[in-house]
Amino acid sequence: MQFFGGSEISPSPPVPTASGNNGHMIYMFNRNGVCLLYREWNPPLRTLNAQQDHKLMFGLLFSLKSLTVKMDPTSAEKGNLGVPQLPGQGCSFHSFRTNTYKLSFMESPSGIKIILVTHPRTGDLWDSLKYIYNLYVEYVVKNPLYTPGSPIRCQLFNTTLDQYMRGIA
Amino acid sequence: MAPVAPRSGDAIFANIERVNAELFTLTYGAIVRQLLTDLEEVEEVNKQLEQMGYNIGIRLIDEFLAKSNVSRCVDFRETADVIAKVGFKMFLGVTASVSNWDAEGTCCSIILEDNPLVDFVELPDTCQGLYYCNILSGVIRGALEMVSMKTEVTWIHDVLRGDDVFELQVKLLKQVPEEYPYKDDE
């Protein structure tokens, strides 16, 4: 597993063809761990039920973030492991890559977390994540029928998101 | 990946969709007027305006963060500066200034010379206790709560009550860091 996927140099293996397109999935969580959104485009294997899967994902990211902040060699102040952090404080972890998928992560200071799981050859998705955050603001936050903190049920948001993801797939 | 620099309030204000200022002022006036008719008590109206502002603030923060690219503020001073210079500029088109810091840096005043909400407004004698712009204090409180800061926002000076400027006091009560939300045994 490589942390902070970005500028590592790897011998370029043959680019996977049709079968290489691993599941593209997206998760969005808010600061209380409520899963606001989960969508998938190339259905991957589901091994856990949805509830467990969301908790697992949220817990993974929460812990990873905590760990990465504590291990930061450039920061002066280090609390003990497990001390709660303010969202956005300290360094932010961006992505990790395994041999079968890449997971990209972005968290806003208001605690909205966006996670994209894509195939491993994807480049840096920071701008895409920012764009999806903007989409969230336009279609969800500004929607008066949406209650903040509840799962997203906005058709327009889903459609626009699907379109965007197809564009960058 | 180079971090994107935060955009200035002017730059964002220039690119954002805008609405006619009179429409905005008159709509707000109609809201306050209706609240006064429905609730009759000036204190109740103040509370209701603050609550409405709070509900706006919890959504506004995401739009603000998305459009302005500011990263987490290091301390409360920076937060106050960002609210005054970027936030007010971006949403109301006015620049505010920050002053009257207390010794610990947890309490400051945000001063607005110009306030589009109060164009054409005069308070009649029957509404003397009314904080006409109380929605703004709710917005700030709501927005800051979503970035883990519990604050108390009150009006110190109000032009509609005879002062020269609008002055809001923002007091940081505490920072609330993120806790792991799930219980361990679930």
Coordinates of C-alpha atoms in Angstrom, one line a residue:
Chain A
M1 CA 0.0 0.0 0.0
Q2 CA 1.4 3.4 -0.9
F3 CA 0.3 6.4 1.1
F4 CA 0.1 9.9 -0.4
G5 CA 0.0 8.5 -4.0
G6 CA 1.4 11.1 -6.2
S7 CA 4.9 11.3 -7.5
E8 CA 6.2 7.8 -6.9
I9 CA 7.9 6.3 -9.9
S10 CA 6.8 2.8 -10.8
P11 CA 7.8 0.7 -13.8
S12 CA 4.8 1.0 -16.1
P13 CA 3.2 -2.3 -16.5
P14 CA 1.0 -2.9 -19.5
V15 CA -2.2 -0.8 -19.1
P16 CA -5.1 -3.0 -18.2
T17 CA -7.6 -3.2 -20.9
A18 CA -11.3 -3.8 -20.7
S19 CA -11.1 -6.0 -17.6
G20 CA -9.0 -3.5 -15.8
N21 CA -11.8 -1.0 -15.1
N22 CA -12.3 -1.8 -11.4
G23 CA -15.4 -0.5 -9.6
H24 CA -15.7 3.3 -9.5
M25 CA -17.5 4.0 -6.2
I26 CA -18.1 7.1 -4.3
Y27 CA -18.9 7.6 -0.6
M28 CA -19.8 10.9 1.1
F29 CA -19.9 11.2 4.9
N30 CA -20.6 14.1 7.2
R31 CA -18.8 14.9 10.4
N32 CA -21.1 12.7 12.5
G33 CA -20.4 9.6 10.4
V34 CA -23.7 9.6 8.6
C35 CA -23.2 8.2 5.1
L36 CA -24.7 10.9 2.9
L37 CA -24.1 9.1 -0.3
Y38 CA -22.9 5.8 -1.7
R39 CA -23.0 5.2 -5.5
E40 CA -21.3 2.7 -7.7
W41 CA -20.8 2.5 -11.4
N42 CA -19.2 -0.8 -12.1
P43 CA -20.7 -3.1 -9.5
P44 CA -17.9 -4.6 -7.5
L45 CA -18.2 -7.6 -5.2
R46 CA -20.2 -6.8 -2.1
T47 CA -19.0 -8.8 0.9
L48 CA -20.4 -6.8 3.8
N49 CA -23.9 -5.4 4.2
A50 CA -24.2 -1.8 3.4
Q51 CA -24.4 -0.5 7.0
Q52 CA -21.3 -2.4 8.1
D53 CA -19.5 -1.3 5.0
H54 CA -20.2 2.4 5.7
K55 CA -19.0 2.1 9.3
L56 CA -15.9 0.3 8.2
M57 CA -15.1 2.9 5.6
F58 CA -15.7 5.8 8.0
G59 CA -13.7 4.2 10.8
L60 CA -10.8 3.4 8.4
L61 CA -10.6 7.0 7.3
F62 CA -11.0 8.4 10.7
S63 CA -8.1 6.3 12.0
L64 CA -5.9 6.9 9.0
K65 CA -6.3 10.6 9.3
S66 CA -5.5 10.4 12.9
L67 CA -2.4 8.3 12.3
T68 CA -1.1 10.5 9.4
V69 CA -1.4 13.6 11.5
K70 CA 0.5 12.1 14.3
M71 CA 3.2 10.8 12.1
D72 CA 3.8 14.1 10.3
P73 CA 7.5 14.9 10.4
T74 CA 7.0 18.5 9.6
S75 CA 4.5 19.5 12.3
A76 CA 5.7 20.9 15.6
E77 CA 2.9 19.8 17.8
K78 CA 1.9 16.3 18.4
G79 CA -0.9 15.2 20.6
N80 CA -1.3 11.7 21.8
L81 CA -2.7 9.1 19.4
G82 CA -6.4 9.1 19.8
V83 CA -6.8 12.7 20.8
P84 CA -9.7 14.1 18.7
Q85 CA -8.7 16.4 15.9
L86 CA -10.5 19.4 14.4
P87 CA -11.4 18.6 10.8
G88 CA -8.8 20.0 8.5
Q89 CA -6.2 20.5 11.2
G90 CA -2.8 19.1 10.6
C91 CA -1.8 17.5 7.3
S92 CA -4.5 15.9 5.3
F93 CA -4.1 12.5 3.7
H94 CA -5.1 12.4 0.0
S95 CA -5.1 8.9 -1.3
F96 CA -3.8 5.4 -1.0
R97 CA -3.3 2.9 -3.7
T98 CA -3.3 -0.9 -3.7
N99 CA -2.6 -3.2 -6.6
T100 CA -6.3 -3.4 -7.5
Y101 CA -7.7 0.1 -6.7
K102 CA -7.0 3.6 -5.7
L103 CA -8.9 5.4 -3.0
S104 CA -8.9 9.2 -3.0
F105 CA -10.1 11.2 -0.1
M106 CA -10.9 14.9 0.6
E107 CA -12.3 16.4 3.7
S108 CA -13.6 20.0 4.0
P109 CA -13.1 22.0 7.2
S110 CA -16.9 21.5 7.8
G111 CA -16.3 17.7 8.1
I112 CA -17.8 16.6 4.7
K113 CA -15.7 13.7 3.5
I114 CA -15.7 12.6 -0.1
I115 CA -14.2 9.3 -1.0
L116 CA -13.6 8.0 -4.6
V117 CA -12.6 4.5 -5.3
T118 CA -11.2 4.1 -8.8
H119 CA -8.9 1.9 -10.8
P120 CA -5.2 2.1 -9.7
R121 CA -3.8 3.9 -12.7
T122 CA -5.9 7.0 -12.0
G123 CA -3.9 10.2 -11.6
D124 CA -4.4 12.7 -8.8
L125 CA -8.1 13.3 -8.2
W126 CA -7.9 16.3 -6.0
D127 CA -9.5 18.6 -8.5
S128 CA -12.2 16.1 -9.2
L129 CA -13.0 15.8 -5.5
K130 CA -13.2 19.6 -5.3
Y131 CA -15.5 19.6 -8.3
I132 CA -17.8 17.0 -6.6
Y133 CA -17.8 19.2 -3.5
N134 CA -19.0 22.1 -5.6
L135 CA -21.7 19.9 -7.1
Y136 CA -22.7 18.9 -3.6
V137 CA -23.0 22.6 -2.7
E138 CA -25.0 23.5 -5.7
Y139 CA -27.4 20.6 -5.9
V140 CA -27.7 19.5 -2.3
V141 CA -26.9 22.2 0.1
K142 CA -28.9 24.8 -1.8
N143 CA -31.8 22.5 -2.1
P144 CA -34.4 23.7 0.5
L145 CA -36.0 20.2 0.6
Y146 CA -32.8 18.6 1.8
T147 CA -32.2 18.3 5.5
P148 CA -28.5 18.7 6.4
G149 CA -27.2 15.6 8.0
S150 CA -29.5 13.1 6.2
P151 CA -28.7 10.8 3.3
I152 CA -28.8 12.6 -0.1
R153 CA -31.9 11.8 -2.1
C154 CA -31.5 14.5 -4.8
Q155 CA -32.1 13.1 -8.2
L156 CA -30.4 16.0 -10.0
F157 CA -27.3 15.6 -7.9
N158 CA -27.1 11.9 -8.7
T159 CA -27.6 12.5 -12.4
T160 CA -25.0 15.3 -12.7
L161 CA -22.6 13.2 -10.6
D162 CA -23.0 10.2 -12.9
Q163 CA -22.4 12.3 -15.9
Y164 CA -19.3 13.8 -14.4
M165 CA -17.9 10.4 -13.4
R166 CA -18.5 9.0 -16.8
G167 CA -16.5 11.9 -18.2
I168 CA -13.4 11.3 -16.1
A169 CA -13.6 7.4 -16.0
Chain B
M1 CA 0.0 18.9 -6.3
A2 CA 0.3 22.6 -5.5
P3 CA -2.3 23.7 -3.0
V4 CA -4.8 26.1 -4.5
A5 CA -4.5 29.6 -2.9
P6 CA -7.6 30.9 -1.3
R7 CA -9.4 33.4 -3.5
S8 CA -10.1 36.9 -2.4
G9 CA -13.6 38.0 -1.6
D10 CA -13.6 40.4 -4.5
A11 CA -12.7 37.8 -7.0
I12 CA -15.4 35.5 -5.9
F13 CA -18.0 38.2 -5.6
A14 CA -17.2 39.1 -9.2
N15 CA -17.9 35.6 -10.4
I16 CA -20.8 34.6 -8.4
E17 CA -24.4 35.0 -9.5
R18 CA -26.0 38.1 -8.0
V19 CA -29.5 39.2 -7.3
N20 CA -30.9 42.7 -7.4
A21 CA -30.1 44.5 -4.2
E22 CA -33.5 46.1 -3.8
L23 CA -35.2 42.8 -4.3
F24 CA -33.0 41.4 -1.6
T25 CA -33.6 44.2 0.8
L26 CA -37.3 44.3 0.3
T27 CA -37.6 40.5 0.6
Y28 CA -35.8 40.6 3.9
G29 CA -38.0 43.5 5.0
A30 CA -41.1 41.5 4.1
I31 CA -39.8 38.5 6.2
V32 CA -39.2 40.7 9.3
R33 CA -42.6 42.4 8.8
Q34 CA -44.4 39.1 8.6
L35 CA -42.6 37.7 11.7
L36 CA -43.6 40.8 13.6
T37 CA -47.2 40.3 12.6
D38 CA -47.2 36.6 13.4
L39 CA -45.2 36.6 16.6
E40 CA -46.0 40.1 17.9
E41 CA -43.4 40.0 20.6
V42 CA -40.1 41.7 19.6
E43 CA -38.0 39.2 21.6
E44 CA -39.6 36.3 19.9
V45 CA -38.9 37.9 16.5
N46 CA -35.3 38.3 17.5
K47 CA -35.0 34.7 18.5
Q48 CA -36.7 33.5 15.3
L49 CA -34.5 35.6 13.1
E50 CA -31.4 34.2 14.8
Q51 CA -32.8 30.7 14.3
M52 CA -33.4 31.3 10.7
G53 CA -29.9 32.7 10.4
Y54 CA -28.5 29.6 12.1
N55 CA -30.3 27.3 9.5
I56 CA -28.8 29.4 6.7
G57 CA -25.4 29.4 8.3
I58 CA -25.1 25.6 8.5
R59 CA -25.6 25.4 4.8
L60 CA -23.7 28.5 3.9
I61 CA -20.5 27.2 5.3
D62 CA -20.2 24.6 2.6
E63 CA -20.8 27.0 -0.2
F64 CA -18.2 29.3 1.4
L65 CA -15.6 26.6 1.7
A66 CA -16.2 25.3 -1.8
K67 CA -16.0 28.7 -3.5
S68 CA -13.3 30.3 -1.5
N69 CA -10.8 27.5 -1.1
V70 CA -9.8 28.6 2.4
S71 CA -8.2 25.9 4.4
R72 CA -8.6 25.5 8.1
C73 CA -7.9 28.7 10.0
V74 CA -5.1 28.3 12.5
D75 CA -6.7 30.4 15.2
F76 CA -9.7 32.5 15.9
R77 CA -8.0 35.7 14.7
E78 CA -7.7 34.3 11.3
T79 CA -11.2 33.0 11.4
A80 CA -12.5 36.5 12.2
D81 CA -10.4 38.0 9.4
V82 CA -11.7 35.5 6.9
I83 CA -15.3 36.1 7.9
A84 CA -14.9 39.9 7.6
K85 CA -12.8 40.1 4.5
V86 CA -13.9 37.1 2.4
G87 CA -17.3 36.0 3.8
F88 CA -19.1 39.3 4.1
K89 CA -17.6 40.4 0.8
M90 CA -18.6 37.2 -1.0
F91 CA -22.2 37.1 0.2
L92 CA -23.2 40.6 0.9
G93 CA -20.8 42.6 -1.2
V94 CA -19.6 44.6 1.7
T95 CA -16.2 44.6 3.4
A96 CA -16.2 44.4 7.2
S97 CA -13.4 45.1 9.6
V98 CA -12.3 43.4 12.7
S99 CA -11.3 45.2 15.9
N100 CA -11.6 45.2 19.7
W101 CA -9.7 42.0 20.4
D102 CA -9.7 40.9 23.9
A103 CA -6.5 39.7 25.7
E104 CA -7.0 36.0 25.0
G105 CA -8.0 36.4 21.4
T106 CA -11.4 34.8 21.8
C107 CA -13.6 37.8 21.5
C108 CA -13.7 40.4 18.8
S109 CA -15.9 42.9 17.0
I110 CA -16.8 42.8 13.4
I111 CA -17.8 46.2 12.1
L112 CA -20.0 46.8 9.1
E113 CA -20.2 50.3 7.8
D114 CA -22.5 49.4 5.0
N115 CA -25.4 46.9 5.3
P116 CA -27.6 46.1 2.3
L117 CA -30.3 44.6 4.6
V118 CA -31.2 47.9 6.1
D119 CA -31.6 50.2 3.1
F120 CA -34.8 52.2 3.4
V121 CA -35.5 50.9 6.9
E122 CA -36.5 52.9 9.9
L123 CA -37.6 51.3 13.1
P124 CA -40.9 52.5 14.5
D125 CA -41.5 53.2 18.2
T126 CA -43.4 50.0 18.6
C127 CA -40.3 47.9 17.7
Q128 CA -37.6 49.5 19.8
G129 CA -36.2 46.2 21.1
L130 CA -35.9 44.7 17.6
Y131 CA -32.5 43.6 16.3
Y132 CA -33.4 44.0 12.6
C133 CA -30.3 42.2 11.3
N134 CA -30.3 39.4 13.8
I135 CA -30.3 37.0 10.9
L136 CA -26.6 37.8 10.5
S137 CA -25.7 36.8 14.0
G138 CA -27.4 33.5 13.4
V139 CA -25.6 32.9 10.1
I140 CA -22.2 33.4 11.7
R141 CA -23.1 31.2 14.7
G142 CA -24.4 28.4 12.4
A143 CA -21.5 28.6 10.0
L144 CA -18.9 28.5 12.8
E145 CA -20.6 25.7 14.5
M146 CA -20.1 23.5 11.4
V147 CA -16.4 24.2 11.6
S148 CA -16.2 23.0 15.2
M149 CA -16.4 26.4 17.0
K150 CA -19.1 27.2 19.5
T151 CA -19.6 30.9 19.5
E152 CA -21.9 33.6 20.8
V153 CA -22.8 36.4 18.5
T154 CA -24.4 39.6 19.8
W155 CA -25.1 43.1 18.5
I156 CA -23.2 45.9 20.2
H157 CA -24.1 48.8 17.9
D158 CA -26.9 49.1 15.5
V159 CA -27.5 52.0 13.1
L160 CA -31.2 51.5 13.3
R161 CA -31.0 52.3 17.0
G162 CA -29.0 55.4 16.6
D163 CA -25.4 54.3 16.4
D164 CA -22.9 55.1 13.6
V165 CA -22.0 51.6 12.5
F166 CA -23.2 48.0 12.8
E167 CA -21.0 46.2 15.3
L168 CA -21.3 42.5 16.0
Q169 CA -19.4 40.9 18.9
V170 CA -18.3 37.3 18.2
K171 CA -17.1 35.4 21.2
L172 CA -15.6 32.0 20.9
L173 CA -16.9 29.7 23.6
K174 CA -15.0 26.6 22.7
Q175 CA -13.6 24.5 20.0
V176 CA -15.3 21.1 19.6
P177 CA -13.0 18.5 18.1
E178 CA -14.3 15.6 16.1
E179 CA -15.2 12.5 18.1
Y180 CA -15.5 9.0 16.7
P181 CA -19.3 8.8 16.3
Y182 CA -19.9 5.1 16.6
K183 CA -19.9 3.3 19.9
D184 CA -17.4 0.6 20.1
D185 CA -19.7 -2.3 20.6
E186 CA -21.8 -1.6 17.5

